[in-house]
mmCIF file of C-alpha atoms and ligand atoms in Angstrom:
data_model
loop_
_atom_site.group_PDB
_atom_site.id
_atom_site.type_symbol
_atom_site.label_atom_id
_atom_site.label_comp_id
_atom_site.label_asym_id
_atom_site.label_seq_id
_atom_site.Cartn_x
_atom_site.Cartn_y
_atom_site.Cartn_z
ATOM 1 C CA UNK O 1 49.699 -5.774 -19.379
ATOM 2 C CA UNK O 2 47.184 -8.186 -18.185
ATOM 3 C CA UNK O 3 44.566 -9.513 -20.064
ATOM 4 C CA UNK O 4 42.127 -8.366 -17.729
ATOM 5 C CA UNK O 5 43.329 -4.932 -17.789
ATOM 6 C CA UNK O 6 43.622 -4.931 -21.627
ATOM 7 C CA UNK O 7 39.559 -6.028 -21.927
ATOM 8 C CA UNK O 8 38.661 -3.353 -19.106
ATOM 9 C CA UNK O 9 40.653 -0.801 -21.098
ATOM 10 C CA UNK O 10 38.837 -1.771 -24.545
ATOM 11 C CA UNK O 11 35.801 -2.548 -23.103
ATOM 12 C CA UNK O 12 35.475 -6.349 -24.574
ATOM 13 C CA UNK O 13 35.514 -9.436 -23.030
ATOM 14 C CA UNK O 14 38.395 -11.455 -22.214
ATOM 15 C CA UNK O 15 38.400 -14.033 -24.912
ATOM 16 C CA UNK O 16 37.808 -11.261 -27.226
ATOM 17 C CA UNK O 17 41.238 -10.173 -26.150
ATOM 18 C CA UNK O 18 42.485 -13.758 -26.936
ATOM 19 C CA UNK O 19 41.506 -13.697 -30.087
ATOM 20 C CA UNK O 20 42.419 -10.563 -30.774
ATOM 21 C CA UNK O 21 45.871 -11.240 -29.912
ATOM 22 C CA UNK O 22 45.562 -14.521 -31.920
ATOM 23 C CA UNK O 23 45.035 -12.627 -35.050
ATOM 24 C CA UNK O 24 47.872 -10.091 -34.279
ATOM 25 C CA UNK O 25 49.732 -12.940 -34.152
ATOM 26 C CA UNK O 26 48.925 -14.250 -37.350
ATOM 27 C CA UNK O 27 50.034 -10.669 -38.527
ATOM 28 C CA UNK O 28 53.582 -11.606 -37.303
ATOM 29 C CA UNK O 29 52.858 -9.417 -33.966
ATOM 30 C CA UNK O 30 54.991 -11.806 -31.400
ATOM 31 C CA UNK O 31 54.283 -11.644 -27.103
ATOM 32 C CA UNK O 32 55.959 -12.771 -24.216
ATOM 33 C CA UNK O 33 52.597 -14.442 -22.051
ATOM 34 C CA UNK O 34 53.796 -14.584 -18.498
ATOM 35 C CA UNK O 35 51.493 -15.888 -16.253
ATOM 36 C CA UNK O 36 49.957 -13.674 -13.591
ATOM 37 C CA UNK O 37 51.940 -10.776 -15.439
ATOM 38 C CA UNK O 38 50.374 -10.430 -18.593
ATOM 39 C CA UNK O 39 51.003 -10.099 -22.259
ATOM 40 C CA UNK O 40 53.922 -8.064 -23.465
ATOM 41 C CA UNK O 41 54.336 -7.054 -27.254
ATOM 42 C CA UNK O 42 58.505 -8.422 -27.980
ATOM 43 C CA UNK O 43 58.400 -8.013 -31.964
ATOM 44 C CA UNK O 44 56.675 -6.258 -34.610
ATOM 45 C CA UNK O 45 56.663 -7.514 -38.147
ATOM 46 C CA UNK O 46 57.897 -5.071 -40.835
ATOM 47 C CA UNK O 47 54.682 -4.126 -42.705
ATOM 48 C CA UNK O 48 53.207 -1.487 -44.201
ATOM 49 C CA UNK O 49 50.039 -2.155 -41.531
ATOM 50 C CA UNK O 50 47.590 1.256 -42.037
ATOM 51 C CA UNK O 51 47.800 1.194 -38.303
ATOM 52 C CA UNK O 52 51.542 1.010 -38.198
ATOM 53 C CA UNK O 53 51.754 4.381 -40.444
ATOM 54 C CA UNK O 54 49.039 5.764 -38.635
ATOM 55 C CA UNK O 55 51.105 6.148 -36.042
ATOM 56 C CA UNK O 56 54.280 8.364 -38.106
ATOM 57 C CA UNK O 57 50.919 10.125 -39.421
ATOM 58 C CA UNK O 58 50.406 14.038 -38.520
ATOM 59 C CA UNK O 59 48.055 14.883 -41.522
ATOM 60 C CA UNK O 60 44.415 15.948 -42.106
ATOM 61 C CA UNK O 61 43.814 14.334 -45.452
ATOM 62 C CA UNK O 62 46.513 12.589 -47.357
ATOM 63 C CA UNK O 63 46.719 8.539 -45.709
ATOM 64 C CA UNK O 64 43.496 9.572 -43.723
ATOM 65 C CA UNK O 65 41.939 6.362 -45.042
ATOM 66 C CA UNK O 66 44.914 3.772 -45.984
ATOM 67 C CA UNK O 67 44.209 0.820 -48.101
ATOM 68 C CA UNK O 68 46.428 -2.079 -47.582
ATOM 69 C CA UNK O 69 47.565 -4.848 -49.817
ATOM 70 C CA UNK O 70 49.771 -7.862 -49.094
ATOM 71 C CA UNK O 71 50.458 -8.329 -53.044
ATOM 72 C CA UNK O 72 48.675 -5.860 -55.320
ATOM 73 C CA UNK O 73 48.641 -5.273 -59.821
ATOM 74 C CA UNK O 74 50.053 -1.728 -59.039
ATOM 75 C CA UNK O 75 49.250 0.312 -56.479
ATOM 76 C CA UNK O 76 48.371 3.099 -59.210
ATOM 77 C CA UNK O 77 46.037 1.016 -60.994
ATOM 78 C CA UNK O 78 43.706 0.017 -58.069
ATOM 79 C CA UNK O 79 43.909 3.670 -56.540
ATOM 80 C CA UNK O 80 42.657 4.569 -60.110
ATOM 81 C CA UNK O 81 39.753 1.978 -59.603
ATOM 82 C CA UNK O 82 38.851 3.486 -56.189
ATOM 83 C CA UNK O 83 38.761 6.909 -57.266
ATOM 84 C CA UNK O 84 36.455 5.928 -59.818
ATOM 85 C CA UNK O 85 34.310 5.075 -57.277
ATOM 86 C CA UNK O 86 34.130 7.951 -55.389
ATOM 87 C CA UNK O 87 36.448 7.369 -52.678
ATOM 88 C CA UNK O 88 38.010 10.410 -50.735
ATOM 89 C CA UNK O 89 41.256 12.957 -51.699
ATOM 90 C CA UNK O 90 43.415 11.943 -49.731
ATOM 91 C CA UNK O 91 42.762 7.902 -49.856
ATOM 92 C CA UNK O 92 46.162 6.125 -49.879
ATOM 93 C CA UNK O 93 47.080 2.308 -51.144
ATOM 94 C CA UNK O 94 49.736 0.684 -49.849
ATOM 95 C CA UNK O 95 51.538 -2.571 -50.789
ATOM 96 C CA UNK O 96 54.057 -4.872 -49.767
ATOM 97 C CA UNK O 97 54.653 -6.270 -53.826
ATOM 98 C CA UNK O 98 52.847 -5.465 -57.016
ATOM 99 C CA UNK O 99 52.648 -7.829 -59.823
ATOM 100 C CA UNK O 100 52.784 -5.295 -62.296
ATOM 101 C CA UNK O 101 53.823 -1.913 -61.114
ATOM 102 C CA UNK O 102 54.197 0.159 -63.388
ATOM 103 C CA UNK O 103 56.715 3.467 -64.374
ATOM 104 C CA UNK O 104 57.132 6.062 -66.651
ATOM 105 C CA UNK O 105 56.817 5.444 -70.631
ATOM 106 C CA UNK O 106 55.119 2.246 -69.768
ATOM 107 C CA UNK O 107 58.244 0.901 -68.128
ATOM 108 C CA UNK O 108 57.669 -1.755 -65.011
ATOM 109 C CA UNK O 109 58.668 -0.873 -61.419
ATOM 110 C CA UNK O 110 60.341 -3.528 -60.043
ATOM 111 C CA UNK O 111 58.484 -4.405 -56.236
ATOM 112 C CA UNK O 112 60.268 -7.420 -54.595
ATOM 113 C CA UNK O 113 58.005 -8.135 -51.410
ATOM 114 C CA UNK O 114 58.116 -5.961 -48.024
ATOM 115 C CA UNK O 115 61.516 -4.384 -49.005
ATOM 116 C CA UNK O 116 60.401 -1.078 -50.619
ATOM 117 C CA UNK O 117 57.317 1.541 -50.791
ATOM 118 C CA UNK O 118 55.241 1.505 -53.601
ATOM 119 C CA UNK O 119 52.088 3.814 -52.826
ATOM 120 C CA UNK O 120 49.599 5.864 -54.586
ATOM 121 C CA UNK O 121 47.115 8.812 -53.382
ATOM 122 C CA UNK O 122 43.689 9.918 -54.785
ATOM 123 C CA UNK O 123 44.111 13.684 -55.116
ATOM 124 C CA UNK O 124 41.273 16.318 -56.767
ATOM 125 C CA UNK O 125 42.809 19.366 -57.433
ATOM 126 C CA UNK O 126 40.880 21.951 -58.866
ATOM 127 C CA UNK O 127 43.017 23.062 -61.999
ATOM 128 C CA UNK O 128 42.691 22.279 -65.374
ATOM 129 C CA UNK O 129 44.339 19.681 -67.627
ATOM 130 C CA UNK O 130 46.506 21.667 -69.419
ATOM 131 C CA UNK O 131 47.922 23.276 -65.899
ATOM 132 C CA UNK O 132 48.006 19.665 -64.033
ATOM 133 C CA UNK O 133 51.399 18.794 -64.559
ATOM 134 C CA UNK O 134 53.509 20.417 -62.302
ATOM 135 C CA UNK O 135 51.268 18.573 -59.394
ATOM 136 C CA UNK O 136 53.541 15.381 -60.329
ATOM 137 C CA UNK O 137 56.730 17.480 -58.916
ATOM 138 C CA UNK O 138 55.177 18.030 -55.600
ATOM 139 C CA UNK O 139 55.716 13.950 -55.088
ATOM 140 C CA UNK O 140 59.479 14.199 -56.399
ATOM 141 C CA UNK O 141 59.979 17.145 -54.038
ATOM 142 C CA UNK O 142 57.758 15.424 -51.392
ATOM 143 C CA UNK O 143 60.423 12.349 -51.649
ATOM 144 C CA UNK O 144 63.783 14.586 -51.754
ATOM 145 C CA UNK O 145 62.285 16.050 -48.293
ATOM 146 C CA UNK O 146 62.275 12.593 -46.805
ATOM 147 C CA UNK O 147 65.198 11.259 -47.927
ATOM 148 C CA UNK O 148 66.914 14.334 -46.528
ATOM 149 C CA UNK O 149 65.538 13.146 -42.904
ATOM 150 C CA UNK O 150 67.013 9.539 -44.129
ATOM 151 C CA UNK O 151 70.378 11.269 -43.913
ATOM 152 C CA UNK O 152 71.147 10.936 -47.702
ATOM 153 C CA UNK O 153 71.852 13.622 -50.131
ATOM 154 C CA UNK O 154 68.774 13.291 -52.838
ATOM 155 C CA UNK O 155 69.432 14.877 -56.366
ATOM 156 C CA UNK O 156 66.503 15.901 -58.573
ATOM 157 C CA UNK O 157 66.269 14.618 -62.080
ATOM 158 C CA UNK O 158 63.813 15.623 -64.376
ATOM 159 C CA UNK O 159 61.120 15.438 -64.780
ATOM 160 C CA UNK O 160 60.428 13.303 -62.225
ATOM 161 C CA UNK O 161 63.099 11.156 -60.636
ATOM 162 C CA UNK O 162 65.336 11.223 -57.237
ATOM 163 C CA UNK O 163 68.657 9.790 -57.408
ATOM 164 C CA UNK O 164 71.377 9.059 -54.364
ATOM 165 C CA UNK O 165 75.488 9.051 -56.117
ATOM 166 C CA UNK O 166 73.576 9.085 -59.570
ATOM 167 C CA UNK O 167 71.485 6.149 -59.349
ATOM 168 C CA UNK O 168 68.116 5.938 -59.093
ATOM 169 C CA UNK O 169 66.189 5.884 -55.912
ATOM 170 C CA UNK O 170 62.413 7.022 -56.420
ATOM 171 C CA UNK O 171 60.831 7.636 -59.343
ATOM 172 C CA UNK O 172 56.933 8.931 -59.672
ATOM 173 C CA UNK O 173 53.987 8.381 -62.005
ATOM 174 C CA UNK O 174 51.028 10.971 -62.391
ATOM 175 C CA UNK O 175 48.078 9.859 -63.852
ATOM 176 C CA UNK O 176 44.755 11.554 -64.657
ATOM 177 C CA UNK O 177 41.023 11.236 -65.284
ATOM 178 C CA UNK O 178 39.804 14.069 -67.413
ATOM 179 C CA UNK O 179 36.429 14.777 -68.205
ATOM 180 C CA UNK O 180 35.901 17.780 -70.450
ATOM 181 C CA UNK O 181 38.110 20.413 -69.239
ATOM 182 C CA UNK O 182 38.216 19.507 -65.322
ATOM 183 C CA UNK O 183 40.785 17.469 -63.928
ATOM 184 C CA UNK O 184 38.083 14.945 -62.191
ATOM 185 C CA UNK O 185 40.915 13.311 -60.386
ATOM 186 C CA UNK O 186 45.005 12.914 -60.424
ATOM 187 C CA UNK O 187 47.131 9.438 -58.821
ATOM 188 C CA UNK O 188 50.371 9.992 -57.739
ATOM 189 C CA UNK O 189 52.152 7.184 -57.049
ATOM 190 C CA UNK O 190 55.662 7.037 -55.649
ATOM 191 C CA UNK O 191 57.811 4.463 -55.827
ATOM 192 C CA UNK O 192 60.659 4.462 -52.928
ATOM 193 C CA UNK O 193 63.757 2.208 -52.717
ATOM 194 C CA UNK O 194 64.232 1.429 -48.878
ATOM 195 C CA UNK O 195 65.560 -2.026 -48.148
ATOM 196 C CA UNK O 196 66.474 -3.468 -50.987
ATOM 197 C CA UNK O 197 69.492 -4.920 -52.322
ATOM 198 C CA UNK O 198 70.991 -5.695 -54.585
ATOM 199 C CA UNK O 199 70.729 -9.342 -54.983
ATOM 200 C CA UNK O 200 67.035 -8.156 -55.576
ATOM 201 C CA UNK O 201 67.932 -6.832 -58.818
ATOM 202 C CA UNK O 202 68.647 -8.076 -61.715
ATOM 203 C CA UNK O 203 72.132 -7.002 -62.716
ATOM 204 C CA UNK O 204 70.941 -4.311 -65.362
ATOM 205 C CA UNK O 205 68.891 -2.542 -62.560
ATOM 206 C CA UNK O 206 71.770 -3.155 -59.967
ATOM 207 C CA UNK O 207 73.829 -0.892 -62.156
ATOM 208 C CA UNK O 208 70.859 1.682 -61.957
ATOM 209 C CA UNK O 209 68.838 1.561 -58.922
ATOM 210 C CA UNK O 210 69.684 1.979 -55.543
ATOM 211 C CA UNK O 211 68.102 2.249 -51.894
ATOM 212 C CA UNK O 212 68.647 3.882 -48.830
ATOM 213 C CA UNK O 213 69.689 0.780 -47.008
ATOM 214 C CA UNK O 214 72.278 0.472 -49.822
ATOM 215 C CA UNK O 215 73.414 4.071 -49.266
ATOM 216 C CA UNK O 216 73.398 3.724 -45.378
ATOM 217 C CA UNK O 217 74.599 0.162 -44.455
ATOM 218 C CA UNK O 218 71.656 0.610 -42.461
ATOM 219 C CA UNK O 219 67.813 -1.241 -42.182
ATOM 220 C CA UNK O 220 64.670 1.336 -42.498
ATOM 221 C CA UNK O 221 61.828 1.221 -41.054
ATOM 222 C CA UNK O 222 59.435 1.659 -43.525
ATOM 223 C CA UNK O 223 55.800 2.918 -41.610
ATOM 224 C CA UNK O 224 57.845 5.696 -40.079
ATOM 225 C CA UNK O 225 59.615 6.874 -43.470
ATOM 226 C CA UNK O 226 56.189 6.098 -45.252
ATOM 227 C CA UNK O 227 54.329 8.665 -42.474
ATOM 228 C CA UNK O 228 57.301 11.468 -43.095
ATOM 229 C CA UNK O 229 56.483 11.113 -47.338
ATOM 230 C CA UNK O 230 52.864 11.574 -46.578
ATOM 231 C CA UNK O 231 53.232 14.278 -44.702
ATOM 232 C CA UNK O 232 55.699 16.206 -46.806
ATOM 233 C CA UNK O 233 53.587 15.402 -49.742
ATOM 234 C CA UNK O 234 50.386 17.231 -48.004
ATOM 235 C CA UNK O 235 52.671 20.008 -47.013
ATOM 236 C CA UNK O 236 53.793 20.622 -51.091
ATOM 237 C CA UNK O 237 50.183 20.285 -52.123
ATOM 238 C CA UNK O 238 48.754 22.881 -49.790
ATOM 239 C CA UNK O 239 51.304 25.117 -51.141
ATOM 240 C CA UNK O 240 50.305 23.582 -54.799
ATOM 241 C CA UNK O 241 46.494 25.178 -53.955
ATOM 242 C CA UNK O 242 47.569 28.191 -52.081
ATOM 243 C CA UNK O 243 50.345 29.573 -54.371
ATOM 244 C CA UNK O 244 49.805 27.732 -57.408
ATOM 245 C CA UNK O 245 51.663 25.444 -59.962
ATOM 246 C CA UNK O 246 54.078 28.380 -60.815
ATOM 247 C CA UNK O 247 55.827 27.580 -57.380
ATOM 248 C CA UNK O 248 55.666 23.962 -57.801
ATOM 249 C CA UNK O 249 57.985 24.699 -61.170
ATOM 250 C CA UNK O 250 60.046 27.210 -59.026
ATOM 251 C CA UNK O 251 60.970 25.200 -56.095
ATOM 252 C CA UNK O 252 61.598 22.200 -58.288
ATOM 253 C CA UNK O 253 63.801 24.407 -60.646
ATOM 254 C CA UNK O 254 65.399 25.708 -57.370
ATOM 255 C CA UNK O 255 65.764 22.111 -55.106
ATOM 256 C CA UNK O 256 67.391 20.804 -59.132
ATOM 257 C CA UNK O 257 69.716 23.288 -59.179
ATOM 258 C CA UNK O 258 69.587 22.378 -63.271
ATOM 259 C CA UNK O 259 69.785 26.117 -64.993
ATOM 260 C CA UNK O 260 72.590 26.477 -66.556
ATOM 261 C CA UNK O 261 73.897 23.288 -66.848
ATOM 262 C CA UNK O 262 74.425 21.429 -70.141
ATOM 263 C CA UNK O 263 71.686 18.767 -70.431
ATOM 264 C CA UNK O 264 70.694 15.836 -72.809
ATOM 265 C CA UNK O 265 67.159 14.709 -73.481
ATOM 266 C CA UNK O 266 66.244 11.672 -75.113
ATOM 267 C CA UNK O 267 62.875 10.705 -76.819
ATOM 268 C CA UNK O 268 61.996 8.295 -78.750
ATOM 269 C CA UNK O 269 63.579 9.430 -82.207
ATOM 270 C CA UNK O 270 65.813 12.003 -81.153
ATOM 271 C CA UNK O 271 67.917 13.542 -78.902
ATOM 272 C CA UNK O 272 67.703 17.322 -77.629
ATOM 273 C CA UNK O 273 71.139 18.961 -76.613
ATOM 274 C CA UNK O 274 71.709 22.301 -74.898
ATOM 275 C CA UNK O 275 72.264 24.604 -71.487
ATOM 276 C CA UNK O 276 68.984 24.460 -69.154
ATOM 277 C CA UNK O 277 67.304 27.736 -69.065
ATOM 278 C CA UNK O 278 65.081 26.098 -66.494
ATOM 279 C CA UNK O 279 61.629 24.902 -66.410
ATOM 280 C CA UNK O 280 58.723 27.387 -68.009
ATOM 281 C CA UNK O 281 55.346 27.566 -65.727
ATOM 282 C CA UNK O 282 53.746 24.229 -66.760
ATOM 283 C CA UNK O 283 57.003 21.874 -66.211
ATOM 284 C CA UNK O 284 58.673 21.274 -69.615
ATOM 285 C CA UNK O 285 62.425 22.286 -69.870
ATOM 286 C CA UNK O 286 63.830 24.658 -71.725
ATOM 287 C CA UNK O 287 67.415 24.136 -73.614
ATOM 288 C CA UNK O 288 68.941 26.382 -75.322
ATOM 289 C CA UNK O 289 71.803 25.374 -78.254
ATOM 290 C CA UNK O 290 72.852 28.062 -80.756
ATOM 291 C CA UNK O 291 70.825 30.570 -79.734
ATOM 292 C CA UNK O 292 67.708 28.617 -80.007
ATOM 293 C CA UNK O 293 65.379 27.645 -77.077
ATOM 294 C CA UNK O 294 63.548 24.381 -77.390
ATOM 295 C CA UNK O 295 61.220 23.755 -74.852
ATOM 296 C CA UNK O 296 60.969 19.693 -74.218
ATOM 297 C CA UNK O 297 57.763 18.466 -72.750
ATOM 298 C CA UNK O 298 58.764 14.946 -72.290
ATOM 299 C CA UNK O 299 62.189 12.434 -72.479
ATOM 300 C CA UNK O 300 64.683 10.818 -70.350
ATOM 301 C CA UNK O 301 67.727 12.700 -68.997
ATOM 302 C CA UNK O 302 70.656 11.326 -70.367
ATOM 303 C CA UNK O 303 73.074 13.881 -69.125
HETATM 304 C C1 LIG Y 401 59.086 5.950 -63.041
HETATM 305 O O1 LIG Y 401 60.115 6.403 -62.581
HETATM 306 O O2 LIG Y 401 59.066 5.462 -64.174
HETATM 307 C C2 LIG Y 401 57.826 5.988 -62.212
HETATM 308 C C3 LIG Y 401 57.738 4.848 -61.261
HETATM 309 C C4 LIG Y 401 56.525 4.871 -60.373
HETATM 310 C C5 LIG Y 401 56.420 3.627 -59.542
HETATM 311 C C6 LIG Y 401 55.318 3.707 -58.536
HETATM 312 S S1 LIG Y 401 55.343 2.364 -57.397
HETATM 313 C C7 LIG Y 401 53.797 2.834 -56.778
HETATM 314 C C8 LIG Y 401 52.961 3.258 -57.960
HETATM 315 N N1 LIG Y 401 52.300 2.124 -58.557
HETATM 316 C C9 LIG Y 401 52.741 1.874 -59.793
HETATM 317 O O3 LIG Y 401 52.355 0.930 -60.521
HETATM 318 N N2 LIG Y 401 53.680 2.770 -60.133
HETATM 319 C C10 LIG Y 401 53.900 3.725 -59.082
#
């Protein structure tokens, strides 16, 4: 496209094109400049550019407004920060690294640079605390949805991981602001293996982790998977408002296929053993050994 063409099309001048094109550039954005021809867009650079998702977007709310970071703390933490300003449901961050994402049971999240996506949304639900926590499955369900369209075969772990062949692939981390007895605000952040490897593991989490370019042989695209979890994450929270967090629980349970299988649960000074009854209405699992049904709140599947 011509230069004069693109500055008649946007309305600017031509050197504004220039330097527009100047700073795409900078952004990794490569053109072929032919003279008398134009400018012609040959290579895009793989980054989690708002823009770039935009694109994969078909929302109303959720990655409306998309916050981008080259290198970030977590993603969690500074989505926490905006919230607490006021910022809109729906407000998304986005980052190519974080220096100290973090997981479950303050665990880290490892985030080697441009490889994976580690992004958080503001969300204001109106339910109370004690209800809240089945809103962290709809980002576990959001992520099995999308890995599906990946063309891998996603397995739900409670309470809130995805694995591919038994290692792990995204995990999720819901946290709060509570004021009285209102939920003022919930973050969910997701963490989603894409592209990396594993010589970007350490060898403990090579044995655990995986991604979907590990599972596929093949490269990702990250904007388009990113604008597929968005969009599957809106679609479980609408049904979170309209039909409630009883069939967040029930289409977890059902996607999990756990009831009736023997599970163990770890926490921190003991281990609960039994056959899954399921999950009750606010997310904790219920094992039953002997007769007896224990209902587990929190742990770490170990089988
Ligand atoms: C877990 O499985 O322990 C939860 C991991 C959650 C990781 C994501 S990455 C994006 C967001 N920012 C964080 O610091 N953590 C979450």
């Amino acid at each position: 496209m011509s230069g004069d063409l693109i500055a008649g099309k946007l309305g600017i001048s031509r050197t504004a094109v220039w330097k527009c094109l100047k700073q795409l550039e900078e952004l990794g954005y490569a053109f072929e400049k032919r003279k008398g021809t134009g400018y012609r867009l040959i290579a895009t650079p793989d980054r989690l550019y708002p823009w770039e998702i935009e694109r994969f977007l078909a929302t109303s709310s959720l990655g409306r407004e998309i916050v981008y970071r080259d290198s970030v703390d977590s993603t969690n933490a500074l989505t926490f920060r905006l919230a607490l300003e006021g910022c809109k449901e729906g407000t998304c961050v986005v980052a190519e690294s974080q220096l100290a994402g973090r997981g479950r049971l303050d665990r880290q999240w490892h985030s080697p640079y441009a490889k994976n996506l580690y992004l958080s949304v503001v969300l204001r639900p109106r339910v109370s605390p004690a209800r809240i926590y089945p809103l962290s499955f709809i980002s576990s369900l959001a992520a099995f949805d999308t890995l599906v369209a990946a063309g891998v075969a996603p397995r739900l772990k409670w309470p809130n991981d995805v694995l591919v062949n038994n290692r792990k692939i995204c995990g999720t981390l819901i946290e709060l602001s509570v004021e009285a007895d209102t939920v003022r605000f919930a973050v969910i952040g997701i963490g989603l293996n894409i592209n990396m490897e594993k010589s970007d593991m350490d060898a403990a989490l090579g044995e655990k982790a995986t991604s979907l370019l590990m599972e596929t042989k093949n490269f990702f695209e990250r904007p388009p998977v990113c604008g597929i979890l968005l969009g599957s994450l809106e679609k479980y929270y609408e049904i979170a408002g309209r039909q409630g967090m009883e069939e967040m629980c029930r289409l977890w349970e059902e996607r999990a296929g756990v009831k009736g299988t023997y599970m163990e649960i770890r926490q921190m000074d003991r281990v609960y053993r039994g056959i899954s009854e399921g999950i009750d209405r606010d997310g904790a699992m219920l094992l039953k050994e002997n007769g007896v049904v224990t209902r587990v709140i929190a742990g770490d599947v170990l089988v």
